[in-house]
mmCIF file of C-alpha atoms in Angstrom:
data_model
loop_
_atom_site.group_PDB
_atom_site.id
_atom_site.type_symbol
_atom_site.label_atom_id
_atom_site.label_comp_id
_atom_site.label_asym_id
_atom_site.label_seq_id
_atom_site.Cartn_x
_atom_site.Cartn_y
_atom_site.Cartn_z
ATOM 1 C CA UNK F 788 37.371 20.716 -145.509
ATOM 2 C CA UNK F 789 36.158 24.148 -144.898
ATOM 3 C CA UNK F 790 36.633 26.216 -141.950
ATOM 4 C CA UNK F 791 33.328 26.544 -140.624
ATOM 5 C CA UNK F 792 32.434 28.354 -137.783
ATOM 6 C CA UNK F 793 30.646 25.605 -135.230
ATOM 7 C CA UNK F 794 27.197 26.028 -135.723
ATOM 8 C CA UNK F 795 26.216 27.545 -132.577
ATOM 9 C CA UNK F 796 25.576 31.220 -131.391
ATOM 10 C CA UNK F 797 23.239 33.951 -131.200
ATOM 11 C CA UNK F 798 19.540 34.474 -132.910
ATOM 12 C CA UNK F 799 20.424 36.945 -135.760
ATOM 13 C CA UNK F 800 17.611 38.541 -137.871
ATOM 14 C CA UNK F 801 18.794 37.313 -141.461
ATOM 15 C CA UNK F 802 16.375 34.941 -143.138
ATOM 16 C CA UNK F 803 19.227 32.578 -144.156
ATOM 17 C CA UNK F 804 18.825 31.362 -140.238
ATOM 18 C CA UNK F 805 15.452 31.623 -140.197
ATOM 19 C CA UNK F 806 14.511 29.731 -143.157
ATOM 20 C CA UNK F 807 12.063 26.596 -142.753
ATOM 21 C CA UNK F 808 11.067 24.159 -145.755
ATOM 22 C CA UNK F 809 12.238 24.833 -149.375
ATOM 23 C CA UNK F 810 9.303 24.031 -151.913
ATOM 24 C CA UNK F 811 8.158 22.997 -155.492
ATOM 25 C CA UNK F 812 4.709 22.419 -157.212
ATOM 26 C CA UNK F 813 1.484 23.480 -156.226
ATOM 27 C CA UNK F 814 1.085 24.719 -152.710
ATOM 28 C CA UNK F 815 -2.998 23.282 -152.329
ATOM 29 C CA UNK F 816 -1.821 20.064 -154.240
ATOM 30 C CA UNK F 817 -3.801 16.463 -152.602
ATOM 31 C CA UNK F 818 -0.445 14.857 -152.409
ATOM 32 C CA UNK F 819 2.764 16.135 -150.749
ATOM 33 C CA UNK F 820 6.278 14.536 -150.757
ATOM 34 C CA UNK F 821 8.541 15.432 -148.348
ATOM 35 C CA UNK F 822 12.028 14.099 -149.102
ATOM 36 C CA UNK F 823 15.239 14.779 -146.439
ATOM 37 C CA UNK F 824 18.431 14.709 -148.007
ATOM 38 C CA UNK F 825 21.766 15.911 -147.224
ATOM 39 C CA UNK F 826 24.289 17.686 -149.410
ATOM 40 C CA UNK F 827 26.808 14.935 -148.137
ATOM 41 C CA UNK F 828 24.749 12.290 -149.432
ATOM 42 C CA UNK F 829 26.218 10.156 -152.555
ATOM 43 C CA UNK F 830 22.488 8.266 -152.637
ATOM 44 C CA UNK F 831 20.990 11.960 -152.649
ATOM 45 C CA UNK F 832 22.593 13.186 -155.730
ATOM 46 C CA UNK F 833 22.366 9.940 -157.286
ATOM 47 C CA UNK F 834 18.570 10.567 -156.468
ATOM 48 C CA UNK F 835 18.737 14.191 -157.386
ATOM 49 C CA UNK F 836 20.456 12.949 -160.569
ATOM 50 C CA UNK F 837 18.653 9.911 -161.753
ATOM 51 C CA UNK F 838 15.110 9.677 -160.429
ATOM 52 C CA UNK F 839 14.331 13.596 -159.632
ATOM 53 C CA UNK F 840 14.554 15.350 -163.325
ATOM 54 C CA UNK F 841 10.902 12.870 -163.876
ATOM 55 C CA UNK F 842 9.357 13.006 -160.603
ATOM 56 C CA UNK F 843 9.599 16.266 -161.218
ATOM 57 C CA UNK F 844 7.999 16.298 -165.080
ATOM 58 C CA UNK F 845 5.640 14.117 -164.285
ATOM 59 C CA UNK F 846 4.716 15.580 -160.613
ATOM 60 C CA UNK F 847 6.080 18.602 -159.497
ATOM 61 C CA UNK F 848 5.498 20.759 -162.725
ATOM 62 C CA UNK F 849 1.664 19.342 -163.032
ATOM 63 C CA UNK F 850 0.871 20.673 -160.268
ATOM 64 C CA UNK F 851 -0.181 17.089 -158.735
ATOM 65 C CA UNK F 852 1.802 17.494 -155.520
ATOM 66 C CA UNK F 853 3.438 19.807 -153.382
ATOM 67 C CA UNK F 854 7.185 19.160 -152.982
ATOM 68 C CA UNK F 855 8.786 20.037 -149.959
ATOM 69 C CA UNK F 856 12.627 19.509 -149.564
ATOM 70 C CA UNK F 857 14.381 19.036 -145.750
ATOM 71 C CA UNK F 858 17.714 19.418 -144.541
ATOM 72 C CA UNK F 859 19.401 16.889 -143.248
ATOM 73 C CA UNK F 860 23.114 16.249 -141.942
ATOM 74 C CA UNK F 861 25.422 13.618 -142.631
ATOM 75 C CA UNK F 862 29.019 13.421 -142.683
ATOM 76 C CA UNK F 863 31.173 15.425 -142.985
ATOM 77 C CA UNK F 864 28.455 17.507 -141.332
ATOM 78 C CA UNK F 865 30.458 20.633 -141.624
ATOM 79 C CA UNK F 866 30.742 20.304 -145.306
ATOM 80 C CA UNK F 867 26.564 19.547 -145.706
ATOM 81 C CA UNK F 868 25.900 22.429 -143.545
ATOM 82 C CA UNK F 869 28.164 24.572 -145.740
ATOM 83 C CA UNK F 870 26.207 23.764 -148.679
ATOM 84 C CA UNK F 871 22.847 24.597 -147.354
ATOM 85 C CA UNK F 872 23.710 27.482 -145.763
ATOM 86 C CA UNK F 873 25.135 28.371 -149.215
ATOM 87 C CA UNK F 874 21.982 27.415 -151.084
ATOM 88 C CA UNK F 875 20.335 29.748 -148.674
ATOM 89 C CA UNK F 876 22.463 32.665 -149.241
ATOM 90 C CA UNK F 877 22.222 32.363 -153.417
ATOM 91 C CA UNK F 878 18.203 33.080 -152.501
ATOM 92 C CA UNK F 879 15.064 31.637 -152.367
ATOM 93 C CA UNK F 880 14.825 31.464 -156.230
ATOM 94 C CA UNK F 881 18.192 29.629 -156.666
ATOM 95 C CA UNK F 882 18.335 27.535 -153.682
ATOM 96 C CA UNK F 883 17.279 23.957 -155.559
ATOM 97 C CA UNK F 884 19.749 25.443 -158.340
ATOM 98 C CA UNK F 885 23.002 25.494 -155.778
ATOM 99 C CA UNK F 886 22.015 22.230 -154.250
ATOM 100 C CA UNK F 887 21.720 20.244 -157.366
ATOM 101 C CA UNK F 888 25.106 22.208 -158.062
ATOM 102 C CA UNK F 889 26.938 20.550 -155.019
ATOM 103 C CA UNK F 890 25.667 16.859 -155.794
ATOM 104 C CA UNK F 891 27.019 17.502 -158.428
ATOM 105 C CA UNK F 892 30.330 18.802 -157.334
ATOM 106 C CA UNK F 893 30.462 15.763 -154.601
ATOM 107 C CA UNK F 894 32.786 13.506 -156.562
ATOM 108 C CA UNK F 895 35.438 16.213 -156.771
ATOM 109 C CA UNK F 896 34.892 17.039 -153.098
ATOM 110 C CA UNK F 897 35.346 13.816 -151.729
ATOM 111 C CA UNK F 898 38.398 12.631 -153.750
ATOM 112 C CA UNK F 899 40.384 15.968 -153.283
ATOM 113 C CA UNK F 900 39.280 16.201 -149.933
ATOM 114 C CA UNK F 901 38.494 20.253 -150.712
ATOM 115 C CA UNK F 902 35.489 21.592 -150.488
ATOM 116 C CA UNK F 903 36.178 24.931 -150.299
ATOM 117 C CA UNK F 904 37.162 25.401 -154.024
ATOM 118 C CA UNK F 905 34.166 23.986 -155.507
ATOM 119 C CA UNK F 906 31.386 25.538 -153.167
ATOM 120 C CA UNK F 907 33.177 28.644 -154.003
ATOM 121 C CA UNK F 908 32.888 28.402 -158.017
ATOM 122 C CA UNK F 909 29.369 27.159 -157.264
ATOM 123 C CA UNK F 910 28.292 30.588 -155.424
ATOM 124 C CA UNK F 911 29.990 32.410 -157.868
ATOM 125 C CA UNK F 912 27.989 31.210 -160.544
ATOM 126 C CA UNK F 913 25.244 32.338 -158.982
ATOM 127 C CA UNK F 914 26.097 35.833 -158.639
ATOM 128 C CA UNK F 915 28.426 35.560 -155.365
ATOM 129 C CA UNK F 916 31.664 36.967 -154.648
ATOM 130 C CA UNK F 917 34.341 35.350 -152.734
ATOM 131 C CA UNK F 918 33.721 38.366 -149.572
ATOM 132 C CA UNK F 919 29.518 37.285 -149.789
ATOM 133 C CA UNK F 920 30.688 33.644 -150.043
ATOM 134 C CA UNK F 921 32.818 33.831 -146.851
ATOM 135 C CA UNK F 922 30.524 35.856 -145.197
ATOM 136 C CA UNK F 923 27.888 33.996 -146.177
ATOM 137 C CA UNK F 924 29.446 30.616 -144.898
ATOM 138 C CA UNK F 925 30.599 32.645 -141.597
ATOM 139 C CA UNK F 926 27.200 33.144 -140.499
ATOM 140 C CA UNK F 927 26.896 31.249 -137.085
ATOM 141 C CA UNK F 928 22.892 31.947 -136.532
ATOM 142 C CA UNK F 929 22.607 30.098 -140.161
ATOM 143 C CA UNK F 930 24.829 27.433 -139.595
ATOM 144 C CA UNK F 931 22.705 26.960 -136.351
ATOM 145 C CA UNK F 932 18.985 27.266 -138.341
ATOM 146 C CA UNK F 933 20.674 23.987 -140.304
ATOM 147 C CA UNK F 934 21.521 21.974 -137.301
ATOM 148 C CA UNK F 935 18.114 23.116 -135.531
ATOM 149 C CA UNK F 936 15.924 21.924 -138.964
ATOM 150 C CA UNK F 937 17.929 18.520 -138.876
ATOM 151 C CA UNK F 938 17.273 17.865 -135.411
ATOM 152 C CA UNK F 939 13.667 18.764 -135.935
ATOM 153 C CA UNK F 940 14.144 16.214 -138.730
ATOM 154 C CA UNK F 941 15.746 13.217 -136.143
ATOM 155 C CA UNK F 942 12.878 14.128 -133.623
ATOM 156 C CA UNK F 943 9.453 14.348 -134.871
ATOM 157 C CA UNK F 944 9.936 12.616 -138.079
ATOM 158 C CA UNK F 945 12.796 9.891 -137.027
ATOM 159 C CA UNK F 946 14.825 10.464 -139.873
ATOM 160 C CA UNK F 947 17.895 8.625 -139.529
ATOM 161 C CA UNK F 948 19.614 8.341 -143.142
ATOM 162 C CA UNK F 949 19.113 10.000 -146.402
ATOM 163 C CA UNK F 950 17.200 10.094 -148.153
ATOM 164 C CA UNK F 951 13.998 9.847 -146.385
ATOM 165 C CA UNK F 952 10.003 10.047 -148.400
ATOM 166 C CA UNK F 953 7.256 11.056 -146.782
ATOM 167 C CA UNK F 954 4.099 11.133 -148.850
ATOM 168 C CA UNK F 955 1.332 12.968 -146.735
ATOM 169 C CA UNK F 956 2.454 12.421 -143.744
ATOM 170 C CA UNK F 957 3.609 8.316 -144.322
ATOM 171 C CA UNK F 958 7.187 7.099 -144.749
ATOM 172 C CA UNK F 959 7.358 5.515 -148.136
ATOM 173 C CA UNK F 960 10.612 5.091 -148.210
ATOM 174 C CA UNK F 961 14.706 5.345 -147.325
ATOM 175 C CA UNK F 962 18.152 5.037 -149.382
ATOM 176 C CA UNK F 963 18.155 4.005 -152.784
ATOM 177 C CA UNK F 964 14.780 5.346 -154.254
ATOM 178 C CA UNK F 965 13.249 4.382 -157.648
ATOM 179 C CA UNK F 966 10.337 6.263 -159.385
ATOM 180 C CA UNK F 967 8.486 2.978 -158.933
ATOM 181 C CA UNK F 968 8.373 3.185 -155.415
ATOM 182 C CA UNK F 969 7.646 7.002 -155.066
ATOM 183 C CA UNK F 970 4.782 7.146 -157.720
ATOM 184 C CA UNK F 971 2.879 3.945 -156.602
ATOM 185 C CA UNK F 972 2.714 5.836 -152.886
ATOM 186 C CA UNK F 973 1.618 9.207 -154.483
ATOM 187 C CA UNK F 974 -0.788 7.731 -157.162
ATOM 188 C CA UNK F 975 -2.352 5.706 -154.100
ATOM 189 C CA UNK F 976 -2.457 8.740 -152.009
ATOM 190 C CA UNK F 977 -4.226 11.223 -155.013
ATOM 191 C CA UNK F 978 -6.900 7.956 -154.641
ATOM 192 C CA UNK F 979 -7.295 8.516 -151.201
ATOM 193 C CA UNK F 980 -7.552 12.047 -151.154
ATOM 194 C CA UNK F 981 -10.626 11.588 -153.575
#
């Protein structure tokens, strides 16, 4: 596992700590569709692999609802806060890029028990060196924005696994996700939103 600084300290002024939802799709859509998810998460990139790549054709890139991505933390929690921080660090425009990059990369993780090695090829394919990847992943007022957004997550929406669907404002659903499931709760609430 990495060594990662505990995610605790001061208030610094990057935006990596500061950062709040990522998004997709149109911002005034009727419909938005929250999902949580954690970079630990084999159901997330099973999700991220399997059932995402449509939602998102049929969805996202029509402009029929606003996507809006949430942090979450599951074990190893050091290793999923890693990754978002990470995601962070690549930018704004290649956030969703790095974190589809690391479900990826989860098989390798988890059987060689190193994460390290492939975070590290993952920020350098963004454009990272190894000094902006440690420093990056050194950042304790980052590492501290992910725990803060995941509590936020546990509190006022009582997320307790991943991954988690809201569609305006409703929990549709938890775990293992079809497209089924997600698009009869967003087609019902475009109707209601008419």
């Amino acid at each position: 596992l990495l060594p990662i600084a505990t995610a605790c300290g001061s208030k610094s002024s990057t935006s990596v700590a500061d950062g709040g939802d990522m998004e997709l799709g149109n911002p005034n859509a009727p419909v938005t569709l929250i999902e949580y998810a954690s970079a630990t998460c084999s159901h997330c990139a099973r999700f991220d692999r399997d059932v995402f790549p449509t939602l998102k054709a049929r969805y996202i890139d029509t402009g029929k609802i606003r996507y809006v991505f949430r942090e979450f933390l599951t074990p190893p929690v050091p290793v999923a806060a890693a990754a978002f921080v990470l995601a962070r660090c690549a930018g704004k425009d290649k956030y969703f890029q790095v974190v589809e990059a690391v479900f990826r990369s989860q098989e390798e993780m988890f059987a060689t028990q190193d994460s390290r090695t492939p975070l590290l090829r993952i920020a350098k394919s963004m454009g990272m060196t190894e000094d902006s990847f440690n420093t990056c992943l050194s950042d304790t007022a980052a590492l501290d924005g992910v725990q803060k957004r995941a509590d936020r997550g546990a509190t006022e929406d009582k997320i307790e696994g991943t991954p988690t669907f809201i569609v305006n404002g409703k929990q549709v659903a938890s775990g293992e996700t079809t497209l089924e499931v997600l698009a009869k709760a967003i087609d019902a609430a475009a109707v209601a939103k008419k």
